[in-house]
Amino acid sequence: MEIQLWRELLDPYQLAVDELTVKFDHIISEHRNRGLYSPIEFVDGRVKSITSILDKMQRKDVALSEIEEKIEDIAGIRITCQFVEDIDRVVAMIKNRTDMEVLQEKDYIKHMKASGYRSYHMIVRYTVNTIEGAKDLHAEIQIRTMAMNFWATIEHSLQYKYKGNIPDYIQQKLIDASEAIIDLDHVMSDVRDEIMDAQNTYKKKENLVKDILNNIQNLYKVASKREVARIQDEFYKVYLMEDMNQLQHFSNQLDIISEGFQAQSLQ
Ligand code: 0O2
């Protein structure tokens, strides 16, 4: 197939990857902006390379005319979570969405592959709008923990190096490593509440400081420089106390002060 035709074939898949990445990224920011824990830690996506498509066509005996129907991971999204429990939440979220339809699910977490590979796969139908109109296509969403991702990335590189024929002794080490990853994910789940608590506290503090600084910046428009400098000094003092309650109290007071100045400036 000519390169131009490959481009035309892959273009809508690139659009799907771009759109889906933005949508899943937005789930992260929606959670974080509300001070909530996000079950998604990060998202990335890719359109399968032409070489990889050709390899898969050969491996699965797929004709050129059947690519779109039979190769379901031309558009691939990878969602990485911190904890195994988060994966179920992400799966439920995807099933609830109205902008994609789940066609197939493969649970390689409950049913680990012989290689030691673990991940949750979903094939979805997704519609993109191109200059030629609406087009339905398939995308593969892989959901896994950071630890599973670490293993899969290393193993993928080895598969590439040994062209699928990884020597037995390395294969055995990979299986051992996969078992260790299962243990690691369990241990992390055991201290999940502690970790989430620490992360939430940090995030809350970050949001609060952002709000306070925004407020102080806005005050420059309505209050005297001297007054703003005094508030800023006060903020540094409270910040150094490392006490969230004090910081919250300061933020509430600042809200009241800001409203007062805003009201004055409107008179
Ligand atoms: P790439 O380079 O990531 O695009 P199969 O019939 O099992 O060969 P199928 O039917 O396409 O593959 O579906 P499956 O099993 O859900 O695998 C799809 C993708 O999952 C793979 O794409 C890999 O990205 C990943 N994957 C599956 N098995 C393994 C594994 O044992 N190790 C690693 N590291 N990744 C795996 P591609 O096209 O194989 O590769």
PDB file of C-alpha atoms and ligand atoms in Angstrom:
ATOM      1  CA  MET A   1       0.000   0.000   0.000  1.00  0.00           C
ATOM      2  CA  GLU A   2       1.310   3.488  -0.860  1.00  0.00           C
ATOM      3  CA  ILE A   3       2.425   5.685   2.001  1.00  0.00           C
ATOM      4  CA  GLN A   4      -0.302   8.255   1.210  1.00  0.00           C
ATOM      5  CA  LEU A   5      -2.955   5.542   1.540  1.00  0.00           C
ATOM      6  CA  TRP A   6      -1.470   4.433   4.869  1.00  0.00           C
ATOM      7  CA  ARG A   7      -1.711   8.054   6.014  1.00  0.00           C
ATOM      8  CA  GLU A   8      -5.364   8.259   4.984  1.00  0.00           C
ATOM      9  CA  LEU A   9      -6.068   4.970   6.750  1.00  0.00           C
ATOM     10  CA  LEU A  10      -4.272   5.974   9.955  1.00  0.00           C
ATOM     11  CA  ASP A  11      -5.413   9.622  10.179  1.00  0.00           C
ATOM     12  CA  PRO A  12      -8.803   8.905  11.822  1.00  0.00           C
ATOM     13  CA  TYR A  13      -7.020   6.608  14.315  1.00  0.00           C
ATOM     14  CA  GLN A  14      -4.677   9.452  15.232  1.00  0.00           C
ATOM     15  CA  LEU A  15      -7.716  11.638  15.804  1.00  0.00           C
ATOM     16  CA  ALA A  16      -9.252   8.945  18.038  1.00  0.00           C
ATOM     17  CA  VAL A  17      -6.018   8.640  20.048  1.00  0.00           C
ATOM     18  CA  ASP A  18      -5.801  12.434  20.442  1.00  0.00           C
ATOM     19  CA  GLU A  19      -9.447  12.760  21.513  1.00  0.00           C
ATOM     20  CA  LEU A  20      -9.410   9.804  23.892  1.00  0.00           C
ATOM     21  CA  THR A  21      -6.186  10.963  25.521  1.00  0.00           C
ATOM     22  CA  VAL A  22      -7.708  14.401  26.162  1.00  0.00           C
ATOM     23  CA  LYS A  23     -10.868  12.813  27.583  1.00  0.00           C
ATOM     24  CA  PHE A  24      -9.047  10.505  29.993  1.00  0.00           C
ATOM     25  CA  ASP A  25      -6.636  13.284  30.966  1.00  0.00           C
ATOM     26  CA  HIS A  26      -9.679  15.374  31.763  1.00  0.00           C
ATOM     27  CA  ILE A  27     -10.947  12.700  34.146  1.00  0.00           C
ATOM     28  CA  ILE A  28      -7.671  13.122  36.061  1.00  0.00           C
ATOM     29  CA  SER A  29      -7.990  16.909  36.248  1.00  0.00           C
ATOM     30  CA  GLU A  30     -11.689  16.789  37.152  1.00  0.00           C
ATOM     31  CA  HIS A  31     -10.831  14.608  40.161  1.00  0.00           C
ATOM     32  CA  ARG A  32      -7.821  16.648  41.201  1.00  0.00           C
ATOM     33  CA  ASN A  33      -9.565  20.011  40.828  1.00  0.00           C
ATOM     34  CA  ARG A  34     -12.220  18.775  43.230  1.00  0.00           C
ATOM     35  CA  GLY A  35      -9.592  17.537  45.664  1.00  0.00           C
ATOM     36  CA  LEU A  36     -10.548  13.916  44.907  1.00  0.00           C
ATOM     37  CA  TYR A  37      -8.255  10.956  44.380  1.00  0.00           C
ATOM     38  CA  SER A  38      -7.993  10.088  40.677  1.00  0.00           C
ATOM     39  CA  PRO A  39      -8.121   6.351  39.868  1.00  0.00           C
ATOM     40  CA  ILE A  40      -6.182   7.235  36.718  1.00  0.00           C
ATOM     41  CA  GLU A  41      -2.588   8.261  37.350  1.00  0.00           C
ATOM     42  CA  PHE A  42      -1.610   8.961  33.750  1.00  0.00           C
ATOM     43  CA  VAL A  43      -2.663   8.284  30.188  1.00  0.00           C
ATOM     44  CA  ASP A  44      -0.799   7.843  26.973  1.00  0.00           C
ATOM     45  CA  GLY A  45      -1.762   6.810  23.520  1.00  0.00           C
ATOM     46  CA  ARG A  46      -0.263   5.834  20.215  1.00  0.00           C
ATOM     47  CA  VAL A  47      -1.216   4.842  16.712  1.00  0.00           C
ATOM     48  CA  LYS A  48       0.322   1.484  15.890  1.00  0.00           C
ATOM     49  CA  SER A  49       3.330   1.837  13.601  1.00  0.00           C
ATOM     50  CA  ILE A  50       3.025   0.572  10.040  1.00  0.00           C
ATOM     51  CA  THR A  51       5.759  -2.025  10.736  1.00  0.00           C
ATOM     52  CA  SER A  52       3.874  -3.286  13.763  1.00  0.00           C
ATOM     53  CA  ILE A  53       0.622  -3.477  11.746  1.00  0.00           C
ATOM     54  CA  LEU A  54       2.416  -5.397   8.972  1.00  0.00           C
ATOM     55  CA  ASP A  55       3.932  -7.804  11.552  1.00  0.00           C
ATOM     56  CA  LYS A  56       0.528  -8.421  13.109  1.00  0.00           C
ATOM     57  CA  MET A  57      -1.099  -8.918   9.683  1.00  0.00           C
ATOM     58  CA  GLN A  58       1.473 -11.574   8.951  1.00  0.00           C
ATOM     59  CA  ARG A  59       1.170 -13.184  12.385  1.00  0.00           C
ATOM     60  CA  LYS A  60      -2.635 -13.326  12.218  1.00  0.00           C
ATOM     61  CA  ASP A  61      -2.960 -13.868   8.477  1.00  0.00           C
ATOM     62  CA  VAL A  62      -4.903 -10.663   7.895  1.00  0.00           C
ATOM     63  CA  ALA A  63      -5.409  -9.305   4.357  1.00  0.00           C
ATOM     64  CA  LEU A  64      -4.979  -5.593   3.560  1.00  0.00           C
ATOM     65  CA  SER A  65      -8.727  -5.204   3.087  1.00  0.00           C
ATOM     66  CA  GLU A  66      -9.339  -6.636   6.565  1.00  0.00           C
ATOM     67  CA  ILE A  67      -6.948  -4.431   8.575  1.00  0.00           C
ATOM     68  CA  GLU A  68      -9.569  -2.175  10.147  1.00  0.00           C
ATOM     69  CA  GLU A  69     -11.887  -5.036  11.009  1.00  0.00           C
ATOM     70  CA  LYS A  70      -9.305  -7.484  12.357  1.00  0.00           C
ATOM     71  CA  ILE A  71      -6.558  -5.341  13.882  1.00  0.00           C
ATOM     72  CA  GLU A  72      -8.279  -3.785  16.817  1.00  0.00           C
ATOM     73  CA  ASP A  73      -5.389  -1.966  18.420  1.00  0.00           C
ATOM     74  CA  ILE A  74      -4.431   0.451  15.625  1.00  0.00           C
ATOM     75  CA  ALA A  75      -5.548   3.131  18.063  1.00  0.00           C
ATOM     76  CA  GLY A  76      -4.160   2.268  21.484  1.00  0.00           C
ATOM     77  CA  ILE A  77      -4.705   4.032  24.784  1.00  0.00           C
ATOM     78  CA  ARG A  78      -2.861   3.051  27.926  1.00  0.00           C
ATOM     79  CA  ILE A  79      -4.267   4.026  31.291  1.00  0.00           C
ATOM     80  CA  THR A  80      -1.928   3.643  34.234  1.00  0.00           C
ATOM     81  CA  CYS A  81      -3.286   3.406  37.771  1.00  0.00           C
ATOM     82  CA  GLN A  82      -1.557   3.436  41.136  1.00  0.00           C
ATOM     83  CA  PHE A  83      -3.443   0.508  42.672  1.00  0.00           C
ATOM     84  CA  VAL A  84      -5.073  -2.688  41.360  1.00  0.00           C
ATOM     85  CA  GLU A  85      -8.406  -1.570  42.896  1.00  0.00           C
ATOM     86  CA  ASP A  86      -8.351   1.529  40.686  1.00  0.00           C
ATOM     87  CA  ILE A  87      -8.540  -0.644  37.574  1.00  0.00           C
ATOM     88  CA  ASP A  88     -12.122  -1.772  38.411  1.00  0.00           C
ATOM     89  CA  ARG A  89     -13.150   1.852  38.896  1.00  0.00           C
ATOM     90  CA  VAL A  90     -11.692   2.826  35.528  1.00  0.00           C
ATOM     91  CA  VAL A  91     -13.378  -0.135  33.825  1.00  0.00           C
ATOM     92  CA  ALA A  92     -16.734   0.890  35.354  1.00  0.00           C
ATOM     93  CA  MET A  93     -16.203   4.494  34.252  1.00  0.00           C
ATOM     94  CA  ILE A  94     -15.522   3.427  30.674  1.00  0.00           C
ATOM     95  CA  LYS A  95     -18.617   1.193  30.639  1.00  0.00           C
ATOM     96  CA  ASN A  96     -20.724   4.131  31.812  1.00  0.00           C
ATOM     97  CA  ARG A  97     -19.615   6.491  29.071  1.00  0.00           C
ATOM     98  CA  THR A  98     -21.921   7.320  26.212  1.00  0.00           C
ATOM     99  CA  ASP A  99     -19.178   8.285  23.762  1.00  0.00           C
ATOM    100  CA  MET A 100     -17.737   4.777  23.422  1.00  0.00           C
ATOM    101  CA  GLU A 101     -19.175   1.282  23.332  1.00  0.00           C
ATOM    102  CA  VAL A 102     -17.315  -1.622  24.892  1.00  0.00           C
ATOM    103  CA  LEU A 103     -17.136  -4.489  22.405  1.00  0.00           C
ATOM    104  CA  GLN A 104     -14.747  -6.828  24.155  1.00  0.00           C
ATOM    105  CA  GLU A 105     -12.909  -7.225  27.452  1.00  0.00           C
ATOM    106  CA  LYS A 106      -9.853  -9.320  28.271  1.00  0.00           C
ATOM    107  CA  ASP A 107      -8.908  -9.648  31.908  1.00  0.00           C
ATOM    108  CA  TYR A 108      -5.252 -10.627  31.924  1.00  0.00           C
ATOM    109  CA  ILE A 109      -5.136  -9.693  35.602  1.00  0.00           C
ATOM    110  CA  LYS A 110      -7.404 -12.492  36.758  1.00  0.00           C
ATOM    111  CA  HIS A 111      -6.097 -14.665  33.920  1.00  0.00           C
ATOM    112  CA  MET A 112      -2.416 -13.847  33.606  1.00  0.00           C
ATOM    113  CA  LYS A 113      -0.848 -14.705  30.242  1.00  0.00           C
ATOM    114  CA  ALA A 114       1.702 -17.554  30.183  1.00  0.00           C
ATOM    115  CA  SER A 115       4.399 -14.911  29.598  1.00  0.00           C
ATOM    116  CA  GLY A 116       3.542 -13.327  32.973  1.00  0.00           C
ATOM    117  CA  TYR A 117       1.773 -10.377  31.265  1.00  0.00           C
ATOM    118  CA  ARG A 118      -0.961  -8.697  33.329  1.00  0.00           C
ATOM    119  CA  SER A 119      -3.260  -5.907  32.201  1.00  0.00           C
ATOM    120  CA  TYR A 120      -6.967  -5.273  31.578  1.00  0.00           C
ATOM    121  CA  HIS A 121      -7.859  -4.781  27.909  1.00  0.00           C
ATOM    122  CA  MET A 122     -11.017  -3.282  26.462  1.00  0.00           C
ATOM    123  CA  ILE A 123     -11.853  -2.927  22.795  1.00  0.00           C
ATOM    124  CA  VAL A 124     -14.239  -0.034  22.244  1.00  0.00           C
ATOM    125  CA  ARG A 125     -16.141   1.333  19.301  1.00  0.00           C
ATOM    126  CA  TYR A 126     -15.540   5.065  19.006  1.00  0.00           C
ATOM    127  CA  THR A 127     -16.780   7.619  16.478  1.00  0.00           C
ATOM    128  CA  VAL A 128     -14.554  10.333  15.040  1.00  0.00           C
ATOM    129  CA  ASN A 129     -15.606  13.124  12.725  1.00  0.00           C
ATOM    130  CA  THR A 130     -13.249  13.593   9.794  1.00  0.00           C
ATOM    131  CA  ILE A 131     -13.513  15.830   6.725  1.00  0.00           C
ATOM    132  CA  GLU A 132     -15.312  12.916   5.114  1.00  0.00           C
ATOM    133  CA  GLY A 133     -17.888  12.670   7.873  1.00  0.00           C
ATOM    134  CA  ALA A 134     -18.390  10.398  10.873  1.00  0.00           C
ATOM    135  CA  LYS A 135     -16.358   7.213  11.085  1.00  0.00           C
ATOM    136  CA  ASP A 136     -16.699   4.355  13.576  1.00  0.00           C
ATOM    137  CA  LEU A 137     -13.487   2.656  14.514  1.00  0.00           C
ATOM    138  CA  HIS A 138     -12.024   0.309  17.098  1.00  0.00           C
ATOM    139  CA  ALA A 139      -9.609   1.357  19.810  1.00  0.00           C
ATOM    140  CA  GLU A 140      -7.878  -0.750  22.415  1.00  0.00           C
ATOM    141  CA  ILE A 141      -7.680   0.554  25.969  1.00  0.00           C
ATOM    142  CA  GLN A 142      -5.101  -1.137  28.194  1.00  0.00           C
ATOM    143  CA  ILE A 143      -5.509  -0.513  31.914  1.00  0.00           C
ATOM    144  CA  ARG A 144      -2.762  -1.534  34.327  1.00  0.00           C
ATOM    145  CA  THR A 145      -0.925  -0.507  37.459  1.00  0.00           C
ATOM    146  CA  MET A 146       2.424   1.256  37.379  1.00  0.00           C
ATOM    147  CA  ALA A 147       4.084  -1.977  38.507  1.00  0.00           C
ATOM    148  CA  MET A 148       2.390  -4.003  35.721  1.00  0.00           C
ATOM    149  CA  ASN A 149       3.433  -1.313  33.259  1.00  0.00           C
ATOM    150  CA  PHE A 150       7.050  -1.542  34.397  1.00  0.00           C
ATOM    151  CA  TRP A 151       7.046  -5.295  33.781  1.00  0.00           C
ATOM    152  CA  ALA A 152       5.277  -5.058  30.390  1.00  0.00           C
ATOM    153  CA  THR A 153       7.631  -2.331  29.140  1.00  0.00           C
ATOM    154  CA  ILE A 154      10.737  -4.369  29.988  1.00  0.00           C
ATOM    155  CA  GLU A 155       9.273  -7.574  28.590  1.00  0.00           C
ATOM    156  CA  HIS A 156       8.180  -5.803  25.389  1.00  0.00           C
ATOM    157  CA  SER A 157      11.754  -4.598  24.810  1.00  0.00           C
ATOM    158  CA  LEU A 158      13.051  -8.133  25.326  1.00  0.00           C
ATOM    159  CA  GLN A 159      10.432  -9.524  22.922  1.00  0.00           C
ATOM    160  CA  TYR A 160      11.697  -7.008  20.385  1.00  0.00           C
ATOM    161  CA  LYS A 161      15.342  -7.890  21.032  1.00  0.00           C
ATOM    162  CA  TYR A 162      14.792 -11.652  20.789  1.00  0.00           C
ATOM    163  CA  LYS A 163      12.083 -11.354  18.091  1.00  0.00           C
ATOM    164  CA  GLY A 164       9.598 -13.303  20.183  1.00  0.00           C
ATOM    165  CA  ASN A 165      12.040 -16.094  21.100  1.00  0.00           C
ATOM    166  CA  ILE A 166      13.150 -15.060  24.553  1.00  0.00           C
ATOM    167  CA  PRO A 167      15.609 -17.674  25.939  1.00  0.00           C
ATOM    168  CA  ASP A 168      14.089 -19.936  28.602  1.00  0.00           C
ATOM    169  CA  TYR A 169      16.260 -18.684  31.462  1.00  0.00           C
ATOM    170  CA  ILE A 170      15.199 -15.056  30.785  1.00  0.00           C
ATOM    171  CA  GLN A 171      11.578 -16.131  30.355  1.00  0.00           C
ATOM    172  CA  GLN A 172      11.760 -17.796  33.772  1.00  0.00           C
ATOM    173  CA  LYS A 173      13.203 -14.616  35.310  1.00  0.00           C
ATOM    174  CA  LEU A 174      10.355 -12.632  33.753  1.00  0.00           C
ATOM    175  CA  ILE A 175       7.796 -15.009  35.236  1.00  0.00           C
ATOM    176  CA  ASP A 176       9.500 -14.653  38.645  1.00  0.00           C
ATOM    177  CA  ALA A 177       9.476 -10.871  38.224  1.00  0.00           C
ATOM    178  CA  SER A 178       5.780 -11.007  37.345  1.00  0.00           C
ATOM    179  CA  GLU A 179       5.084 -12.895  40.618  1.00  0.00           C
ATOM    180  CA  ALA A 180       7.071 -10.235  42.467  1.00  0.00           C
ATOM    181  CA  ILE A 181       4.925  -7.564  40.792  1.00  0.00           C
ATOM    182  CA  ILE A 182       1.766  -9.309  42.053  1.00  0.00           C
ATOM    183  CA  ASP A 183       3.221  -9.194  45.599  1.00  0.00           C
ATOM    184  CA  LEU A 184       4.250  -5.560  45.195  1.00  0.00           C
ATOM    185  CA  ASP A 185       0.743  -4.570  44.039  1.00  0.00           C
ATOM    186  CA  HIS A 186      -0.734  -6.413  47.059  1.00  0.00           C
ATOM    187  CA  VAL A 187       1.567  -4.671  49.507  1.00  0.00           C
ATOM    188  CA  MET A 188       0.763  -1.289  47.958  1.00  0.00           C
ATOM    189  CA  SER A 189      -2.963  -2.066  48.196  1.00  0.00           C
ATOM    190  CA  ASP A 190      -2.496  -2.831  51.908  1.00  0.00           C
ATOM    191  CA  VAL A 191      -1.150   0.662  52.526  1.00  0.00           C
ATOM    192  CA  ARG A 192      -3.446   2.274  49.939  1.00  0.00           C
ATOM    193  CA  ASP A 193      -5.385   4.332  52.475  1.00  0.00           C
ATOM    194  CA  GLU A 194      -2.175   5.715  53.972  1.00  0.00           C
ATOM    195  CA  ILE A 195      -0.745   6.586  50.568  1.00  0.00           C
ATOM    196  CA  MET A 196      -4.005   8.160  49.372  1.00  0.00           C
ATOM    197  CA  ASP A 197      -4.302  10.140  52.554  1.00  0.00           C
ATOM    198  CA  ALA A 198      -0.782  11.537  52.175  1.00  0.00           C
ATOM    199  CA  GLN A 199      -1.364  12.386  48.507  1.00  0.00           C
ATOM    200  CA  ASN A 200      -4.752  13.979  49.189  1.00  0.00           C
ATOM    201  CA  THR A 201      -3.367  16.133  51.976  1.00  0.00           C
ATOM    202  CA  TYR A 202      -0.577  17.317  49.712  1.00  0.00           C
ATOM    203  CA  LYS A 203      -3.005  18.031  46.852  1.00  0.00           C
ATOM    204  CA  LYS A 204      -5.422  19.889  49.169  1.00  0.00           C
ATOM    205  CA  LYS A 205      -2.572  22.063  50.427  1.00  0.00           C
ATOM    206  CA  GLU A 206      -1.458  22.742  46.865  1.00  0.00           C
ATOM    207  CA  ASN A 207      -5.004  23.771  45.803  1.00  0.00           C
ATOM    208  CA  LEU A 208      -5.432  25.942  48.876  1.00  0.00           C
ATOM    209  CA  VAL A 209      -2.130  27.762  48.288  1.00  0.00           C
ATOM    210  CA  LYS A 210      -3.086  28.250  44.628  1.00  0.00           C
ATOM    211  CA  ASP A 211      -6.438  29.798  45.683  1.00  0.00           C
ATOM    212  CA  ILE A 212      -4.746  32.065  48.237  1.00  0.00           C
ATOM    213  CA  LEU A 213      -2.136  33.292  45.751  1.00  0.00           C
ATOM    214  CA  ASN A 214      -4.835  33.941  43.125  1.00  0.00           C
ATOM    215  CA  ASN A 215      -6.790  35.898  45.676  1.00  0.00           C
ATOM    216  CA  ILE A 216      -3.730  37.961  46.664  1.00  0.00           C
ATOM    217  CA  GLN A 217      -2.967  38.645  43.012  1.00  0.00           C
ATOM    218  CA  ASN A 218      -6.528  39.896  42.436  1.00  0.00           C
ATOM    219  CA  LEU A 219      -6.244  42.131  45.477  1.00  0.00           C
ATOM    220  CA  TYR A 220      -3.534  44.142  43.678  1.00  0.00           C
ATOM    221  CA  LYS A 221      -6.307  45.482  41.432  1.00  0.00           C
ATOM    222  CA  VAL A 222      -8.482  46.759  44.259  1.00  0.00           C
ATOM    223  CA  ALA A 223      -6.377  47.263  47.420  1.00  0.00           C
ATOM    224  CA  SER A 224      -3.332  49.397  48.188  1.00  0.00           C
ATOM    225  CA  LYS A 225       0.120  47.882  47.640  1.00  0.00           C
ATOM    226  CA  ARG A 226       0.835  48.282  51.350  1.00  0.00           C
ATOM    227  CA  GLU A 227      -2.271  46.331  52.302  1.00  0.00           C
ATOM    228  CA  VAL A 228      -1.462  43.525  49.848  1.00  0.00           C
ATOM    229  CA  ALA A 229       2.157  43.361  51.104  1.00  0.00           C
ATOM    230  CA  ARG A 230       0.840  43.015  54.663  1.00  0.00           C
ATOM    231  CA  ILE A 231      -1.496  40.175  53.636  1.00  0.00           C
ATOM    232  CA  GLN A 232       1.335  38.477  51.771  1.00  0.00           C
ATOM    233  CA  ASP A 233       3.604  38.617  54.846  1.00  0.00           C
ATOM    234  CA  GLU A 234       0.784  37.204  56.920  1.00  0.00           C
ATOM    235  CA  PHE A 235       0.367  34.379  54.404  1.00  0.00           C
ATOM    236  CA  TYR A 236       4.070  33.421  54.618  1.00  0.00           C
ATOM    237  CA  LYS A 237       3.825  33.291  58.411  1.00  0.00           C
ATOM    238  CA  VAL A 238       0.773  31.020  58.281  1.00  0.00           C
ATOM    239  CA  TYR A 239       2.335  28.872  55.549  1.00  0.00           C
ATOM    240  CA  LEU A 240       5.449  28.244  57.663  1.00  0.00           C
ATOM    241  CA  MET A 241       3.280  26.944  60.528  1.00  0.00           C
ATOM    242  CA  GLU A 242       2.577  23.835  58.360  1.00  0.00           C
ATOM    243  CA  ASP A 243      -0.911  23.631  59.817  1.00  0.00           C
ATOM    244  CA  MET A 244      -3.700  22.937  57.321  1.00  0.00           C
ATOM    245  CA  ASN A 245      -6.382  24.274  59.672  1.00  0.00           C
ATOM    246  CA  GLN A 246      -4.564  27.598  60.013  1.00  0.00           C
ATOM    247  CA  LEU A 247      -4.067  27.757  56.263  1.00  0.00           C
ATOM    248  CA  GLN A 248      -7.763  27.038  55.652  1.00  0.00           C
ATOM    249  CA  HIS A 249      -8.716  29.680  58.229  1.00  0.00           C
ATOM    250  CA  PHE A 250      -6.413  32.215  56.544  1.00  0.00           C
ATOM    251  CA  SER A 251      -7.950  31.385  53.157  1.00  0.00           C
ATOM    252  CA  ASN A 252     -11.490  31.891  54.514  1.00  0.00           C
ATOM    253  CA  GLN A 253     -10.511  35.223  56.074  1.00  0.00           C
ATOM    254  CA  LEU A 254      -8.882  36.279  52.829  1.00  0.00           C
ATOM    255  CA  ASP A 255     -12.091  35.456  50.941  1.00  0.00           C
ATOM    256  CA  ILE A 256     -14.016  37.787  53.250  1.00  0.00           C
ATOM    257  CA  ILE A 257     -11.389  40.550  52.906  1.00  0.00           C
ATOM    258  CA  SER A 258     -11.366  40.176  49.102  1.00  0.00           C
ATOM    259  CA  GLU A 259     -15.154  40.365  48.915  1.00  0.00           C
ATOM    260  CA  GLY A 260     -15.034  43.561  51.002  1.00  0.00           C
ATOM    261  CA  PHE A 261     -12.508  45.186  48.665  1.00  0.00           C
ATOM    262  CA  GLN A 262     -14.410  44.025  45.580  1.00  0.00           C
ATOM    263  CA  ALA A 263     -17.642  45.536  46.968  1.00  0.00           C
ATOM    264  CA  GLN A 264     -15.841  48.815  47.778  1.00  0.00           C
ATOM    265  CA  SER A 265     -14.358  49.015  44.297  1.00  0.00           C
ATOM    266  CA  LEU A 266     -17.841  48.673  42.746  1.00  0.00           C
ATOM    267  CA  GLN A 267     -19.268  51.585  44.702  1.00  0.00           C
TER     268      GLN A 267
HETATM  269  P1  0O2 B   1       2.372  -3.642  20.381  1.00  0.00           P
HETATM  270  O1  0O2 B   1       3.762  -3.459  19.870  1.00  0.00           O
HETATM  271  O2  0O2 B   1       2.248  -3.248  21.807  1.00  0.00           O
HETATM  272  O3  0O2 B   1       1.371  -2.965  19.511  1.00  0.00           O
HETATM  273  P2  0O2 B   1      -2.463 -11.918  20.654  1.00  0.00           P
HETATM  274  O4  0O2 B   1      -3.468 -12.693  19.867  1.00  0.00           O
HETATM  275  O5  0O2 B   1      -2.445 -12.259  22.126  1.00  0.00           O
HETATM  276  O6  0O2 B   1      -1.105 -11.927  20.054  1.00  0.00           O
HETATM  277  P3  0O2 B   1      -4.216  -9.644  20.349  1.00  0.00           P
HETATM  278  O7  0O2 B   1      -5.263 -10.574  19.898  1.00  0.00           O
HETATM  279  O8  0O2 B   1      -3.951  -8.465  19.497  1.00  0.00           O
HETATM  280  O9  0O2 B   1      -2.830 -10.383  20.602  1.00  0.00           O
HETATM  281  O10 0O2 B   1      -4.696  -9.090  21.726  1.00  0.00           O
HETATM  282  P4  0O2 B   1      -4.025  -8.972  23.112  1.00  0.00           P
HETATM  283  O11 0O2 B   1      -3.574 -10.273  23.649  1.00  0.00           O
HETATM  284  O12 0O2 B   1      -5.059  -8.239  23.871  1.00  0.00           O
HETATM  285  O13 0O2 B   1      -2.702  -8.061  22.892  1.00  0.00           O
HETATM  286  C1  0O2 B   1      -2.769  -6.768  22.427  1.00  0.00           C
HETATM  287  C2  0O2 B   1      -1.621  -5.971  22.982  1.00  0.00           C
HETATM  288  O14 0O2 B   1      -1.455  -6.233  24.377  1.00  0.00           O
HETATM  289  C3  0O2 B   1      -0.275  -6.276  22.397  1.00  0.00           C
HETATM  290  O15 0O2 B   1      -0.117  -5.620  21.174  1.00  0.00           O
HETATM  291  C4  0O2 B   1       0.650  -5.733  23.482  1.00  0.00           C
HETATM  292  O16 0O2 B   1       0.683  -4.323  23.477  1.00  0.00           O
HETATM  293  C5  0O2 B   1      -0.074  -6.170  24.732  1.00  0.00           C
HETATM  294  N1  0O2 B   1       0.374  -7.509  25.112  1.00  0.00           N
HETATM  295  C6  0O2 B   1      -0.298  -8.658  24.990  1.00  0.00           C
HETATM  296  N2  0O2 B   1       0.421  -9.682  25.447  1.00  0.00           N
HETATM  297  C7  0O2 B   1       1.580  -9.180  25.898  1.00  0.00           C
HETATM  298  C8  0O2 B   1       2.749  -9.750  26.517  1.00  0.00           C
HETATM  299  O17 0O2 B   1       2.857 -10.960  26.753  1.00  0.00           O
HETATM  300  N3  0O2 B   1       3.757  -8.886  26.836  1.00  0.00           N
HETATM  301  C9  0O2 B   1       3.682  -7.547  26.599  1.00  0.00           C
HETATM  302  N4  0O2 B   1       4.712  -6.779  26.954  1.00  0.00           N
HETATM  303  N5  0O2 B   1       2.599  -6.979  26.013  1.00  0.00           N
HETATM  304  C10 0O2 B   1       1.567  -7.787  25.667  1.00  0.00           C
HETATM  305  P5  0O2 B   1       0.933  -6.117  20.104  1.00  0.00           P
HETATM  306  O18 0O2 B   1       0.377  -5.885  18.760  1.00  0.00           O
HETATM  307  O19 0O2 B   1       1.344  -7.531  20.387  1.00  0.00           O
HETATM  308  O20 0O2 B   1       2.184  -5.221  20.329  1.00  0.00           O
END
